XYZ file of C-alpha atoms in Angstrom:
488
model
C 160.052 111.190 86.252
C 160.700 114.198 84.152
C 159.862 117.547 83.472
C 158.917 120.786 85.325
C 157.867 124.121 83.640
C 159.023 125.088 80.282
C 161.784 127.657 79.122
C 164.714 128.373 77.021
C 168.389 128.487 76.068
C 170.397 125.515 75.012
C 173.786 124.394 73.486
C 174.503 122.672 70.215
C 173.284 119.621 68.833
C 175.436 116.540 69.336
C 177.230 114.882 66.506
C 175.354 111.522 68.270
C 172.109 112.599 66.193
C 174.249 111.980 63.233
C 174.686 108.183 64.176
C 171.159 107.584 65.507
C 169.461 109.296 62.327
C 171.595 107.011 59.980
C 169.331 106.254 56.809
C 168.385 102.493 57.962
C 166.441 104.069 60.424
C 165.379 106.835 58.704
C 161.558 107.541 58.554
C 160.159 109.124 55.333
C 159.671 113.131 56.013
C 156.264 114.553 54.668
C 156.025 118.235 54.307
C 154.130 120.250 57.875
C 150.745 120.570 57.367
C 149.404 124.231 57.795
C 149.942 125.425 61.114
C 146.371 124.976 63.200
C 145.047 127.622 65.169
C 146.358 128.306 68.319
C 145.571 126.925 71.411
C 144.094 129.237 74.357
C 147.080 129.715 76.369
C 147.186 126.812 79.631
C 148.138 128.317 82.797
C 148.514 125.808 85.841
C 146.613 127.369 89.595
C 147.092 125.877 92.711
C 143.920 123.951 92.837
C 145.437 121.876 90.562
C 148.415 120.999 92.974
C 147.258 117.627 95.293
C 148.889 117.890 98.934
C 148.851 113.521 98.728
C 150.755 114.394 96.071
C 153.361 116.585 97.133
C 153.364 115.258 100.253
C 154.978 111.776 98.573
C 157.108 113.303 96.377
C 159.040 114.884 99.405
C 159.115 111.618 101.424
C 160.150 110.104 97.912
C 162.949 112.873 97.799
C 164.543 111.775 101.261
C 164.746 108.174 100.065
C 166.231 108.617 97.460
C 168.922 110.873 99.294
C 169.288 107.842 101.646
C 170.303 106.163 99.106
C 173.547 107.939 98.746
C 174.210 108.259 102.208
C 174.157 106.435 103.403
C 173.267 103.501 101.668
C 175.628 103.305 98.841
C 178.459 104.798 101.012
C 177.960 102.106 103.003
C 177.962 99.234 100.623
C 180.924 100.786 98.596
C 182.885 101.148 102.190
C 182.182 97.647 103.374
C 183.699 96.139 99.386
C 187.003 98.219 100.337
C 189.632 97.116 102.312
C 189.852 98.379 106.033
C 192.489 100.817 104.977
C 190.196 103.005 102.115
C 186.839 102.785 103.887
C 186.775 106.322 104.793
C 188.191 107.428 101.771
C 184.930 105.617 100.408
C 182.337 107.170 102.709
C 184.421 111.044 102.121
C 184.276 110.484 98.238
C 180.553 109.762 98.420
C 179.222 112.233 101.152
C 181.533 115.192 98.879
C 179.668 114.503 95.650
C 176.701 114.738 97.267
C 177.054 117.927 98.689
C 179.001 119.011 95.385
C 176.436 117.863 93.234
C 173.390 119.401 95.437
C 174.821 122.893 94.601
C 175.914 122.277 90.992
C 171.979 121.130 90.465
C 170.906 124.257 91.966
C 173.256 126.756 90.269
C 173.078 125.404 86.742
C 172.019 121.766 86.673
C 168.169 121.884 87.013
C 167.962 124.430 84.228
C 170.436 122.837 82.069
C 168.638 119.482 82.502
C 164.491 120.547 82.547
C 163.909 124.222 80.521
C 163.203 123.811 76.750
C 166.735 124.519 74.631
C 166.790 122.430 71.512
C 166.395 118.518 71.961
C 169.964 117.931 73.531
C 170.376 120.395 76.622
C 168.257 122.949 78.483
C 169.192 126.508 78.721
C 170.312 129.076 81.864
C 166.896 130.642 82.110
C 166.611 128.854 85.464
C 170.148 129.185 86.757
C 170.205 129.500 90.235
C 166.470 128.831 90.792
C 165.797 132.099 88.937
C 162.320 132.123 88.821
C 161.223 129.104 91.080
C 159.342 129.919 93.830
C 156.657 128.424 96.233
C 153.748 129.411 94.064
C 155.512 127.621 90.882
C 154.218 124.441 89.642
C 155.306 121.506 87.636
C 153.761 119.041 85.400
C 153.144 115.623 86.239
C 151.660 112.959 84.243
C 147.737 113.783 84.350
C 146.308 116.318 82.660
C 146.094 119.005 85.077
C 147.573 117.730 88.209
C 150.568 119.715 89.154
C 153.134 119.858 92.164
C 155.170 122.467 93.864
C 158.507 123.003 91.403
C 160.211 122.837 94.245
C 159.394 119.501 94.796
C 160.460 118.924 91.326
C 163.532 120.560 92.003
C 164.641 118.734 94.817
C 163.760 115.127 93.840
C 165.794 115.263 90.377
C 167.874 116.937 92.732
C 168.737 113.752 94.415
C 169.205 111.880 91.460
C 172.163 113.954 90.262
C 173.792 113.322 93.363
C 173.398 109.217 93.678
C 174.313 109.292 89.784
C 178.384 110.372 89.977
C 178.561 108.625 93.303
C 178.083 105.211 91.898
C 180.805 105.894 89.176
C 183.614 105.799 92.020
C 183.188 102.182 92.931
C 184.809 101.335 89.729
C 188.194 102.627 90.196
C 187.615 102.830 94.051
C 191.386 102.671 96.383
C 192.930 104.209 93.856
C 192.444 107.687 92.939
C 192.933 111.275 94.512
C 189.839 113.443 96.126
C 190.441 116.751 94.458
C 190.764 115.849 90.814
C 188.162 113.126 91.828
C 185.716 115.906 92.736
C 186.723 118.198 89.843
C 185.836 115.332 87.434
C 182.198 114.833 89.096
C 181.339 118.842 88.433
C 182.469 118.366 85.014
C 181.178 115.470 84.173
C 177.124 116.494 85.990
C 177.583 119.608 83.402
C 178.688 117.836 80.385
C 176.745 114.271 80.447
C 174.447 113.710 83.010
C 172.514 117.030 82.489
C 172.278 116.417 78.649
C 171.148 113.132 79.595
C 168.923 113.991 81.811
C 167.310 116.426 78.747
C 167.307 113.886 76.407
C 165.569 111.352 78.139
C 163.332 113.003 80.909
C 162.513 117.048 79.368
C 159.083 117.798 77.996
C 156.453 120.051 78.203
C 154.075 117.977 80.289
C 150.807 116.973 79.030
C 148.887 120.203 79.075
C 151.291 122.219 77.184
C 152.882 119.290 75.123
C 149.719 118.829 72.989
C 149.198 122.716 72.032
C 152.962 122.946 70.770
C 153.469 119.595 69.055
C 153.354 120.165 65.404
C 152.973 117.096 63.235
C 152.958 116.827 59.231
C 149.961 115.752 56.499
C 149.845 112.084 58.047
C 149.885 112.527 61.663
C 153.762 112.192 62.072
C 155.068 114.296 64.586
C 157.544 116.529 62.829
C 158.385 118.871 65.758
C 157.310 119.144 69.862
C 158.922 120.426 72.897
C 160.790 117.357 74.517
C 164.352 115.837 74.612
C 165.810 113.905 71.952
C 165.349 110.230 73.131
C 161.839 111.570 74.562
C 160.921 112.754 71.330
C 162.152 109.451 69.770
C 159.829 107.509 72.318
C 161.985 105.932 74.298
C 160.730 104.860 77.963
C 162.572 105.054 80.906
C 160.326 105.231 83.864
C 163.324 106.256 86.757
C 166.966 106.143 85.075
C 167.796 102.934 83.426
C 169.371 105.004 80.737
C 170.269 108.188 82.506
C 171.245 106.671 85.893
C 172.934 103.690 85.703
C 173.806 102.987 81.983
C 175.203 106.561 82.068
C 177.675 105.807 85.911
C 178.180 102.397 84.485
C 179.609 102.835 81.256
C 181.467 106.102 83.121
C 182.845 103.600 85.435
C 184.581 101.980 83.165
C 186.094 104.696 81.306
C 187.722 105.513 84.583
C 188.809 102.182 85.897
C 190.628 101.853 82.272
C 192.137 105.081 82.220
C 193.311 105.153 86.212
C 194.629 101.526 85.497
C 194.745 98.466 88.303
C 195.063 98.784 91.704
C 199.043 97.412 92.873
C 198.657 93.743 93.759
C 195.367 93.312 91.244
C 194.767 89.321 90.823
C 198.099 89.027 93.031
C 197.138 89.816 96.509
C 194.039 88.685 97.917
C 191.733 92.279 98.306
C 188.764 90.266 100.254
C 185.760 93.140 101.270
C 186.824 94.265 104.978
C 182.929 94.070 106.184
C 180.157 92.338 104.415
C 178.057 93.619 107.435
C 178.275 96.985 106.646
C 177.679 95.715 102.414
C 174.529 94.493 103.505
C 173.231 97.206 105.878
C 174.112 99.217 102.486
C 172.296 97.166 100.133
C 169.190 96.905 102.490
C 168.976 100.752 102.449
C 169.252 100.670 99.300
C 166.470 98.751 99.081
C 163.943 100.692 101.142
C 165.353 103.730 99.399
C 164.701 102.697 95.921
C 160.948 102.585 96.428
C 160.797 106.790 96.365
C 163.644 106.299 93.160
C 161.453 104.548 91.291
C 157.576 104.886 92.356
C 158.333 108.424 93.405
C 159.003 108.997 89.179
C 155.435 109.017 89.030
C 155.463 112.287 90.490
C 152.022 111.676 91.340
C 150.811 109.505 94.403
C 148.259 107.234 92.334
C 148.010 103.517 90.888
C 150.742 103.546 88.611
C 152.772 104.331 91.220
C 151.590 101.254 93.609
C 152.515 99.264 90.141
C 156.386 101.005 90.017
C 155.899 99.936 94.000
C 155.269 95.993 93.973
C 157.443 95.914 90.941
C 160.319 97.019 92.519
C 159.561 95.269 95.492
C 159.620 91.583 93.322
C 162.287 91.985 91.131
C 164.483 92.631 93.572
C 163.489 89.672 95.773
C 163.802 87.772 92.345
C 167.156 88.885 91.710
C 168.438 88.525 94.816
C 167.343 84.628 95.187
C 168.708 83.885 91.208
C 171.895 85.518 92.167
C 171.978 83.066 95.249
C 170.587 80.039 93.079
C 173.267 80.556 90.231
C 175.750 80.950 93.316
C 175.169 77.054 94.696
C 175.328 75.492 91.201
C 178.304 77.567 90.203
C 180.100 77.426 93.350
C 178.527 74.959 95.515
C 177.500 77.841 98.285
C 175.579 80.979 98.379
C 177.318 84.126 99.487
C 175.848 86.722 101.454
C 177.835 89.075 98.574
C 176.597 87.341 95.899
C 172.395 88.010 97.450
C 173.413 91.527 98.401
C 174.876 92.091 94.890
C 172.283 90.531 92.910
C 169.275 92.806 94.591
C 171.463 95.853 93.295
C 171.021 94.210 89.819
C 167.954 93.474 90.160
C 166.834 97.520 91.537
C 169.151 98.536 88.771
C 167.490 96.178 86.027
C 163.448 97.037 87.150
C 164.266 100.996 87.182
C 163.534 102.041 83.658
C 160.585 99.226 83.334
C 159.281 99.932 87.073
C 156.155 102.174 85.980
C 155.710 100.542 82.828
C 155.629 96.313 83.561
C 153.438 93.756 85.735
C 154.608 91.936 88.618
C 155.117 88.777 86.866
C 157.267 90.130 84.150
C 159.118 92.095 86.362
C 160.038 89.210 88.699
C 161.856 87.772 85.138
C 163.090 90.398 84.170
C 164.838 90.766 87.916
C 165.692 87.478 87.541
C 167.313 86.989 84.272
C 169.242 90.243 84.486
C 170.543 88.994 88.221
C 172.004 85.760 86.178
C 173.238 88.132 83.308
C 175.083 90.358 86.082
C 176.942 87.169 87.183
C 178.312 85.605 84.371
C 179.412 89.576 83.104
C 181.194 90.152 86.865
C 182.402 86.298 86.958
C 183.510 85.347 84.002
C 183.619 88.125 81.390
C 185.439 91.313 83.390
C 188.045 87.921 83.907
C 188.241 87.889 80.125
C 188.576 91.369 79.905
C 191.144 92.373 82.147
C 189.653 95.411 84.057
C 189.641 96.345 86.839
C 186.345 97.871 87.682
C 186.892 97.638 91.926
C 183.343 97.002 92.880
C 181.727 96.139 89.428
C 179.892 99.475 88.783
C 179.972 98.622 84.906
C 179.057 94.892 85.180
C 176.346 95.797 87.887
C 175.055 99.388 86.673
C 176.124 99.207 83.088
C 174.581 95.737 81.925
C 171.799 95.143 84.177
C 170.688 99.042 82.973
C 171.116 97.448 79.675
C 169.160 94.233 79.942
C 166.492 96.758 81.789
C 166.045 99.569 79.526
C 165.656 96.504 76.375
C 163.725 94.244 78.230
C 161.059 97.686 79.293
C 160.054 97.226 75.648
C 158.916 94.020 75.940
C 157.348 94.178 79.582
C 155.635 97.805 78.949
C 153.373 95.264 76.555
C 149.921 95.574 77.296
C 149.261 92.060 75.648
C 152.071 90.786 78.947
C 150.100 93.141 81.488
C 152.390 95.845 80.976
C 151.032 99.711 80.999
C 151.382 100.536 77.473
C 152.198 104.351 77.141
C 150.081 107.318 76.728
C 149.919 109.767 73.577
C 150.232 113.132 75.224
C 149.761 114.868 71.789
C 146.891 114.643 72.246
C 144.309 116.452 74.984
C 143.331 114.633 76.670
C 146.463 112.255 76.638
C 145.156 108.698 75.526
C 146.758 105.573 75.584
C 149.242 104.994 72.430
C 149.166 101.865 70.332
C 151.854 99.187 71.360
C 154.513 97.742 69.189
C 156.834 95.546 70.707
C 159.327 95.463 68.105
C 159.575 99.160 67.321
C 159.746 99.881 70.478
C 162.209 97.057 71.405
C 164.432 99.124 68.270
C 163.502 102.368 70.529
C 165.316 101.069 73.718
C 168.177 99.726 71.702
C 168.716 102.935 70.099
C 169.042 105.180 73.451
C 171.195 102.636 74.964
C 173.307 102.762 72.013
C 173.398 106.653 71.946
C 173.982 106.355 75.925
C 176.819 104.177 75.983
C 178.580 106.372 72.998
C 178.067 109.720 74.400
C 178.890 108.959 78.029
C 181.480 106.762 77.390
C 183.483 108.836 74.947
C 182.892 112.567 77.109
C 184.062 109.974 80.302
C 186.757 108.538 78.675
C 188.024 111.960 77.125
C 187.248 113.763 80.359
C 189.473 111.290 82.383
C 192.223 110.930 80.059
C 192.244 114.666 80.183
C 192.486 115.277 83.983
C 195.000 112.063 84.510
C 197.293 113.957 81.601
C 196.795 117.306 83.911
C 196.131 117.687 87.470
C 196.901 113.787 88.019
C 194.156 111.008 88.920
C 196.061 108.405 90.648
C 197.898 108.931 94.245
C 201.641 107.847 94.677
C 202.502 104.084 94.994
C 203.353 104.313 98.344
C 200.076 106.261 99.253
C 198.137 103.220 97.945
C 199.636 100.371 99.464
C 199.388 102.441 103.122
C 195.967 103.663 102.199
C 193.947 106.402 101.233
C 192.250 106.820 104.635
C 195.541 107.965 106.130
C 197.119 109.794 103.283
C 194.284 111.421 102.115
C 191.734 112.520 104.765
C 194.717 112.329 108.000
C 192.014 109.873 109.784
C 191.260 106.003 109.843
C 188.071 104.608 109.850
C 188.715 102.508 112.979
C 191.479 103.051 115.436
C 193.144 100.539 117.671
């Protein structure tokens, strides 16, 4: 999932590439070989566009928005107590339509037009220049789709994306500065993020620009920074939920505990309404992941069934550890460890087998438990609905263990050299690439949680994050929004 049309602008480099291009993983620089002689310039036509294609990459685009409402509205409101459910379902249905119109002024440019490797430019700002006869790139050599369909699907991904972060300090913060934090934060992480790890010129156009030096090594090409450094992540383990997760946390520390934390029992009001949530989660996952393809072919049956058994996976270890642990399984405990288990198979999705995938499901479900259960306990945070321990470290244990499932030797896919034209498939190494995935989590988890953490401290020192004492312990539902989610 990645990339439309190319363009430019940008912003400055991050002091990040500073840490990541320390000299212990430093690779030898040779001097550019002598510019070759330029490619015929590629221009995509519509016969090139597929209507199977397009066709799935809208019906991919509305799951995906059912997955923030209401899906994860729903399985945020049912963890709440009765009092702050519709302060649950508001928060989430307002960064939706926030974020929708954020992406459209400034986010889609920002996130997918060539800049430098860090952040797109404004070329594109407000659509400017997208229209129904413009295309974008896929991953075939020259298969396209409508940029509008582009558009809209990483549309939907910057809205689920700031959602998520407000189960970690959820019943306990105000709407306003809540929404003023999510158009901040969309501008200054997740689009960069989104650059980083998803921009590139798409295979036609990446192969006539990439210039590499007297041994092959690619010295420059037009793609993010963690693209460029080869890191795989096939729908967002990285940029999704790493990203919310590590966001989450930021916030739940800064906002502080909710009154009566580990004193007063804060039981979920409806577990019903958590697993209706989770379930559409579910179903909506299959156009997050397999509709990354972009294309409607085999790879995307593979991100398909993947998804599909990891989560059933997950969901049965989480139940499993459950009886051992506590002598019962919970419904919570199944509902919770699918979400780990989506969360865990969304950067390997495109790239694993079924079998691997149903471990990797599985041992990042376990993982998940003992973080939630025994280390957050250790920790003393209050994340409300465990967006870190969910999001955070199964998009962890996901975007590492992609390295080793992408192995073609384990029936993974491999990857393909798009420098190339035609784009062939690359040579596997399982421990540089395992180095790879541990370097854009690390740069992930630094650069989101340190723009969060200064973003929140910033807006709590201003404007105010948390609502009056009294406010909590009535409710949000009432002192926010004027309404209750059920009346007598």
């Amino acid at each position: 999932m990645k990339l439309a049309t190319r363009i430019s602008g940008g912003l400055g480099a991050l002091a990040l590439n500073a840490f990541l291009t320390m000299p212990a993983w430093a690779q030898d620089a040779a001097a550019p070989a002598a510019p070759a002689e330029p490619a015929a310039a590629f221009t995509p036509t519509a016969d090139m566009v597929n209507k199977g294609d397009t066709a799935w990459m809208l019906v991919s685009s509305a799951l995906v928005l059912l997955m923030s409402v209401p899906a994860l509205a729903l399985f945020y409101g049912g963890l709440v107590r009765a009092k702050n459910m519709l302060s649950v379902l508001m928060q989430v249905l307002t960064i939706v339509a926030i974020a929708s119109l954020v992406w459209v002024g400034w986010g889609y440019s920002l996130a997918f037009t060539s800049g430098n490797q860090f952040v797109g430019g404004l070329s594109k700002a407000f659509l400017a220049g997208v229209d129904g006869t413009t295309l974008a790139a896929t991953f075939s050599n020259g298969v396209y789709i409508p940029e509008f369909a582009f558009v809209v699907f990483q549309m939907t991904f910057a809205c689920i994306t700031p959602a998520l972060i407000v189960g970690a300090f959820a019943e306990r913060v105000k709407f306003w500065p809540l929404m003023l934090f999510v158009v901040i934060w969309l501008t200054v992480v997740y689009f960069p993020m989104a650059h980083m790890v998803w921009y590139w010129a798409g295979p036609d156009f990446l192969a006539a620009t990439v210039v590499k030096d007297a041994s092959g090594a690619i010295v420059s090409q037009d793609a993010g920074y963690l693209w460029g450094m080869g890191a795989l992540d096939f729908a967002g383990g990285t940029v999704v939920h790493i990203n919310a997760g590590i966001a989450g946390l930021a916030g739940c520390v800064v906002i502080g505990k909710r009154l009566g934390y580990k004193t007063e029992a804060m039981p979920p009001h409806s577990l019903v309404m958590t697993m209706i949530g989770a379930s559409l989660l579910w179903v909506g996952w299959f156009g997050f992941n397999a509709g990354s393809n972009l294309e409607a072919n085999g790879v995307t049956a593979v991100a398909f069934i993947n998804t599909f058994v990891a989560t059933a996976a997950a969901a049965l270890a989480w139940a499993l550890i459950e009886q051992i642990v506590h002598k019962k399984p919970s419904l919570l405990g199944a509902a919770t460890g699918a979400v780990a288990g989506l969360v865990a198979i969304t950067p390997a999705s495109g790239f694993g087998a079924p079998g691997t995938s149903i471990v990797l499901g599985a041992v990042a479900s376990i993982i998940c438990f003992f973080f939630v259960t025994t280390v957050k306990n250790k920790l003393k945070y209050d994340d409300s609905l465990d967006v870190f321990g969910v999001h955070c470290v199964g998009g962890i244990v996901g975007a590492i263990g992609t390295a080793i499932v992408a192995d073609p030797a384990l029936g993974g896919q491999g990857f393909f050299d798009y420098t190339v034209m035609p784009a062939v498939a690359g040579t596997y190494d399982m421990g540089a690439q395992l180095i790879t995935q541990i370097k854009a989590v690390a740069l992930t988890l630094v650069f989101s949680g340190g723009v969060s953490l200064i973003l929140f401290y910033a807006l709590d020192k201003t404007i105010g994050l948390r609502p009056p004492a009294d406010f909590e312990r009535e409710g949000l539902d009432i002192n926010e929004h004027g309404e209750r989610a059920y009346n007598p």
